[in-house]
Amino acid sequence: MKRSSAVICVASVFVLAAGALVGVSLVRKQDIEFKTTTAIGQVEQADKVIVRIDELLTSEADAHTPARIVTLEEDIAPAKTHLAQASAAMEYVKKHGSKKQADKARAIRASIDMRNNLLSMSPRLLEADRTAATSLIAAGSSWEFLNDGVTKANQALQIFSTTDKRDINVSRNLNKEAEKSFMNAKRRLQEAETAMPQADFSTYSRYLDTRIAMSQAASDADAYWMKNNLKEANKAIENHNKLSKKAVSIADNELKPLSEIIVKAYEEQTGTFSEQYFAARKKVALMDNQIR
């Protein structure tokens, strides 16, 4: 009886142990599934930021671009936290899962590492986009002031052809307004240059200086004409005409669109690095397709 009881007791231990192993296996399986699902969710959260970065880097800049970039830059650190948590979960699966699960975990971790690389690279490109956008906005404003100044200067020139002192006074006021617009254009151009100093705005700066001098010469001619000082008025007119020829020469032979100047500087600044970023982006997409 004693021997028989011992056998039954040992058998019971094996049954209990087997049941415990089954329980542990089931719990671990559920844990692996949970961690895998959680990791995928964390990656999806990070991807929302990466997609927004892609959209910003491939879209045209507007007045809202600098603020959008600031927000994106703030979202990069939380996105990296999501990826770190996902990576830790995949490390667990790699150690405790089946060979198939471990292989998949390695592939997911590799894609996570590549995403981390994208997020590490993106601030440099985002900062370049922010400065370019800020420069473009200021340059666009400068161009508007320039056009306004040219319009008023042309109106003043038409009025100056009369000898009516009342009209000459209107001409003088228009020239003063034109000069103010050109000065504002110069100020905004300097802001564009401050935002993106590697862009060469020197030709525009010379052109605006010439337009400012033209307006001053025209105002001088108006003032002398009002005083009936024809000698000095003619000198001022001669100076204005000389400056006008210079302005036309710069405009016809040297001026390029401001946006072209800024885009060229941006591409020179980011060219190779930008190519590396988008090559890595394509690699992430390929890795994801292989995982699926």
Coordinates of C-alpha atoms in Angstrom, one line a residue:
M1 CA 0.0 0.0 0.0
K2 CA 2.8 2.4 0.9
R3 CA 4.6 1.7 -2.4
S4 CA 1.4 2.2 -4.4
S5 CA 0.7 5.5 -2.6
A6 CA 4.1 6.8 -3.5
V7 CA 3.6 6.0 -7.2
I8 CA 0.2 7.8 -7.1
C9 CA 1.8 10.8 -5.3
V10 CA 4.7 11.1 -7.9
A11 CA 2.2 10.8 -10.7
S12 CA 0.2 13.6 -9.2
V13 CA 3.2 15.8 -9.0
F14 CA 3.9 15.3 -12.7
V15 CA 0.3 16.0 -13.6
L16 CA 0.5 19.3 -11.6
A17 CA 3.8 20.2 -13.1
A18 CA 2.5 19.6 -16.6
G19 CA -0.5 21.7 -15.9
A20 CA 1.7 24.5 -14.6
L21 CA 3.8 24.4 -17.7
V22 CA 0.7 24.6 -19.8
G23 CA -0.5 27.6 -17.8
V24 CA 2.9 29.4 -18.0
S25 CA 3.0 28.7 -21.8
L26 CA -0.5 30.1 -22.2
V27 CA 0.2 33.2 -20.2
R28 CA 3.5 33.8 -22.1
K29 CA 1.7 33.3 -25.4
Q30 CA -0.9 35.9 -24.4
D31 CA 1.8 38.2 -23.1
I32 CA 3.7 38.0 -26.4
E33 CA 0.6 38.7 -28.4
F34 CA -0.2 41.7 -26.1
K35 CA 3.3 43.1 -26.4
T36 CA 3.3 42.7 -30.2
T37 CA -0.1 44.4 -30.5
T38 CA 1.0 47.2 -28.2
A39 CA 4.3 47.6 -30.1
I40 CA 2.5 48.0 -33.4
G41 CA 0.2 50.6 -31.8
Q42 CA 3.2 52.5 -30.5
V43 CA 4.8 52.4 -34.0
E44 CA 1.5 53.7 -35.5
Q45 CA 1.6 56.7 -33.1
A46 CA 5.1 57.5 -34.1
D47 CA 4.2 57.1 -37.8
K48 CA 1.6 59.9 -37.4
V49 CA 4.4 62.3 -36.7
I50 CA 6.6 60.9 -39.5
V51 CA 3.8 61.3 -42.0
R52 CA 3.3 64.9 -40.9
I53 CA 7.0 65.5 -41.4
D54 CA 6.9 64.0 -44.9
E55 CA 3.9 66.1 -45.8
L56 CA 5.5 69.3 -44.6
L57 CA 8.9 68.5 -46.3
T58 CA 7.1 67.8 -49.7
S59 CA 4.6 70.7 -49.6
E60 CA 5.0 74.4 -50.6
A61 CA 5.7 76.8 -47.8
D62 CA 3.1 79.3 -46.7
A63 CA 2.5 81.7 -43.8
H64 CA 1.6 78.8 -41.5
T65 CA 4.7 76.7 -42.2
P66 CA 7.0 78.1 -39.5
A67 CA 4.4 77.5 -36.7
R68 CA 3.6 74.0 -38.0
I69 CA 7.3 73.2 -37.9
V70 CA 7.6 74.3 -34.3
T71 CA 4.7 72.0 -33.4
L72 CA 6.3 69.1 -35.3
E73 CA 9.7 69.6 -33.6
E74 CA 7.9 69.4 -30.2
D75 CA 6.3 66.1 -31.3
I76 CA 9.5 64.3 -32.2
A77 CA 10.5 63.5 -28.6
P78 CA 7.2 61.8 -27.8
A79 CA 7.3 59.9 -31.1
K80 CA 10.8 58.6 -30.1
T81 CA 9.4 57.5 -26.7
H82 CA 6.7 55.5 -28.5
L83 CA 9.4 53.8 -30.6
A84 CA 11.5 53.1 -27.5
Q85 CA 8.6 51.3 -25.9
A86 CA 7.8 49.4 -29.0
S87 CA 11.5 48.4 -29.3
A88 CA 11.5 47.1 -25.7
A89 CA 8.4 45.0 -26.3
M90 CA 9.9 43.5 -29.4
E91 CA 13.1 42.7 -27.5
Y92 CA 10.9 40.7 -25.0
V93 CA 9.2 38.8 -27.9
K94 CA 12.6 38.1 -29.5
K95 CA 13.8 36.5 -26.2
H96 CA 10.7 34.6 -25.2
G97 CA 8.8 33.9 -28.4
S98 CA 9.0 31.1 -30.9
K99 CA 11.5 31.2 -33.7
K100 CA 8.9 32.6 -36.0
Q101 CA 7.9 35.2 -33.5
A102 CA 11.5 36.1 -32.8
D103 CA 12.3 36.5 -36.4
K104 CA 9.3 38.8 -36.8
A105 CA 10.3 40.8 -33.7
R106 CA 13.8 41.3 -35.2
A107 CA 12.3 42.6 -38.4
I108 CA 10.0 45.0 -36.5
R109 CA 12.9 46.2 -34.4
A110 CA 14.9 46.9 -37.5
S111 CA 12.0 49.0 -38.9
I112 CA 11.8 50.8 -35.5
D113 CA 15.5 51.6 -35.7
M114 CA 15.1 53.1 -39.1
R115 CA 12.1 55.2 -38.0
N116 CA 14.3 56.4 -35.1
N117 CA 16.9 57.4 -37.7
L118 CA 14.3 59.4 -39.6
L119 CA 13.2 61.2 -36.5
S120 CA 16.8 62.0 -35.7
M121 CA 17.5 63.3 -39.2
S122 CA 14.2 65.3 -39.5
P123 CA 15.1 68.3 -37.1
R124 CA 17.9 69.4 -39.5
L125 CA 15.5 69.4 -42.5
L126 CA 12.7 71.0 -40.5
E127 CA 14.9 73.8 -39.4
A128 CA 16.1 74.4 -43.0
D129 CA 12.4 74.4 -44.1
R130 CA 11.5 76.8 -41.3
T131 CA 14.2 79.3 -42.2
A132 CA 13.4 79.0 -45.9
A133 CA 9.7 79.5 -45.2
T134 CA 10.4 82.6 -43.0
S135 CA 12.7 84.0 -45.7
L136 CA 10.0 83.3 -48.4
I137 CA 7.4 85.1 -46.4
A138 CA 9.6 88.2 -45.8
A139 CA 10.7 88.1 -49.5
G140 CA 7.1 88.0 -50.7
S141 CA 6.2 91.0 -48.5
S142 CA 9.3 92.8 -49.9
W143 CA 8.1 92.1 -53.5
E144 CA 4.6 93.6 -52.7
F145 CA 6.1 96.7 -51.2
L146 CA 8.4 97.0 -54.3
N147 CA 5.4 96.7 -56.7
D148 CA 3.5 99.3 -54.7
G149 CA 6.5 101.7 -54.8
V150 CA 6.9 101.2 -58.6
T151 CA 3.2 101.9 -59.2
K152 CA 3.3 105.2 -57.2
A153 CA 6.6 106.3 -58.7
N154 CA 5.1 105.8 -62.2
Q155 CA 2.0 107.8 -61.2
A156 CA 4.2 110.6 -59.9
L157 CA 6.2 110.6 -63.1
Q158 CA 3.1 111.0 -65.2
I159 CA 1.8 113.9 -63.1
F160 CA 5.2 115.6 -63.2
S161 CA 4.8 116.2 -66.9
T162 CA 2.3 119.0 -66.1
T163 CA 3.3 122.5 -65.0
D164 CA 0.4 122.9 -62.5
K165 CA 1.9 123.4 -59.1
R166 CA -1.1 121.7 -57.5
D167 CA -0.4 118.6 -59.5
I168 CA 3.3 118.8 -58.8
N169 CA 2.5 118.7 -55.1
V170 CA 0.5 115.5 -55.7
S171 CA 3.5 114.1 -57.6
R172 CA 5.8 115.0 -54.7
N173 CA 3.5 113.2 -52.2
L174 CA 3.4 110.1 -54.4
N175 CA 7.2 110.1 -54.7
K176 CA 7.4 110.3 -50.9
E177 CA 5.0 107.4 -50.6
A178 CA 7.0 105.4 -53.2
E179 CA 10.2 106.0 -51.3
K180 CA 8.5 104.7 -48.1
S181 CA 7.3 101.6 -49.9
F182 CA 10.8 101.0 -51.3
M183 CA 12.2 101.4 -47.8
N184 CA 9.7 98.9 -46.4
A185 CA 10.7 96.6 -49.3
K186 CA 14.4 96.9 -48.2
R187 CA 13.5 96.3 -44.6
R188 CA 11.6 93.1 -45.5
L189 CA 14.4 92.0 -47.8
Q190 CA 16.9 92.3 -44.9
E191 CA 14.6 90.2 -42.8
A192 CA 14.6 87.6 -45.5
E193 CA 18.4 87.7 -45.6
T194 CA 18.5 87.4 -41.8
A195 CA 16.4 84.3 -41.9
M196 CA 18.5 82.7 -44.7
P197 CA 21.9 84.4 -44.9
Q198 CA 23.2 81.9 -47.4
A199 CA 20.8 83.2 -50.0
D200 CA 22.3 86.0 -52.2
F201 CA 19.9 88.9 -52.2
S202 CA 22.6 91.5 -53.1
T203 CA 21.2 92.2 -56.6
Y204 CA 17.7 93.0 -55.1
S205 CA 19.3 95.1 -52.5
R206 CA 21.2 97.2 -55.1
Y207 CA 18.0 97.5 -57.1
L208 CA 16.0 98.8 -54.1
D209 CA 18.8 101.2 -53.2
T210 CA 18.5 102.5 -56.8
R211 CA 14.7 102.8 -56.6
I212 CA 15.0 104.7 -53.3
A213 CA 17.5 107.1 -54.8
M214 CA 15.2 107.6 -57.8
S215 CA 12.3 108.6 -55.6
Q216 CA 14.5 111.0 -53.6
A217 CA 15.7 112.6 -56.9
A218 CA 12.1 112.9 -58.1
S219 CA 11.1 114.5 -54.8
D220 CA 14.0 116.9 -55.2
A221 CA 12.9 117.8 -58.7
D222 CA 9.3 118.4 -57.5
A223 CA 10.5 120.6 -54.7
Y224 CA 12.8 122.7 -57.0
W225 CA 10.0 123.0 -59.5
M226 CA 7.6 124.3 -56.9
K227 CA 10.2 127.0 -56.1
N228 CA 10.6 127.8 -59.8
N229 CA 14.3 126.8 -59.5
L230 CA 14.5 125.2 -62.9
K231 CA 18.3 124.8 -62.9
E232 CA 18.3 122.6 -59.8
A233 CA 15.1 120.9 -60.9
N234 CA 16.8 119.9 -64.2
K235 CA 19.8 118.6 -62.3
A236 CA 17.5 116.5 -60.1
I237 CA 15.7 115.2 -63.3
E238 CA 19.0 114.3 -64.9
N239 CA 20.1 112.4 -61.8
H240 CA 16.7 110.6 -61.7
N241 CA 17.0 109.6 -65.4
K242 CA 20.5 108.3 -64.8
L243 CA 19.3 106.2 -61.9
S244 CA 16.3 105.0 -63.9
K245 CA 18.6 103.6 -66.6
K246 CA 20.6 101.8 -63.9
A247 CA 17.4 100.3 -62.4
V248 CA 16.2 99.1 -65.8
S249 CA 19.6 97.5 -66.5
I250 CA 19.6 95.7 -63.1
A251 CA 16.0 94.6 -63.6
D252 CA 16.5 93.3 -67.2
N253 CA 19.9 91.6 -66.8
E254 CA 20.4 90.6 -63.2
L255 CA 17.1 90.2 -61.2
K256 CA 15.9 86.6 -60.6
P257 CA 12.7 85.6 -58.8
L258 CA 13.2 85.9 -55.1
S259 CA 11.7 82.4 -54.6
E260 CA 14.3 81.0 -57.0
I261 CA 17.1 82.5 -55.0
I262 CA 15.8 81.1 -51.7
V263 CA 15.1 77.6 -53.2
K264 CA 18.6 77.4 -54.6
A265 CA 20.1 78.3 -51.3
Y266 CA 17.8 75.7 -49.6
E267 CA 18.8 73.0 -52.0
E268 CA 22.5 73.7 -51.6
Q269 CA 22.0 73.5 -47.8
T270 CA 20.0 70.3 -47.6
G271 CA 20.6 68.5 -51.0
T272 CA 22.6 65.4 -50.0
F273 CA 21.0 65.2 -46.5
S274 CA 17.5 65.4 -47.9
E275 CA 18.3 62.6 -50.4
Q276 CA 19.5 60.4 -47.5
Y277 CA 16.3 61.1 -45.5
F278 CA 13.9 60.2 -48.3
A279 CA 16.1 57.1 -49.2
A280 CA 15.6 56.0 -45.6
R281 CA 11.9 56.7 -45.8
K282 CA 11.6 54.4 -48.8
K283 CA 13.6 51.7 -46.9
V284 CA 11.1 51.9 -44.1
A285 CA 8.2 51.3 -46.5
L286 CA 10.0 48.3 -48.0
M287 CA 10.7 46.8 -44.6
D288 CA 7.1 47.2 -43.6
N289 CA 6.0 45.4 -46.7
Q290 CA 8.3 42.5 -45.9
I291 CA 7.0 42.3 -42.4
R292 CA 3.4 42.1 -43.6

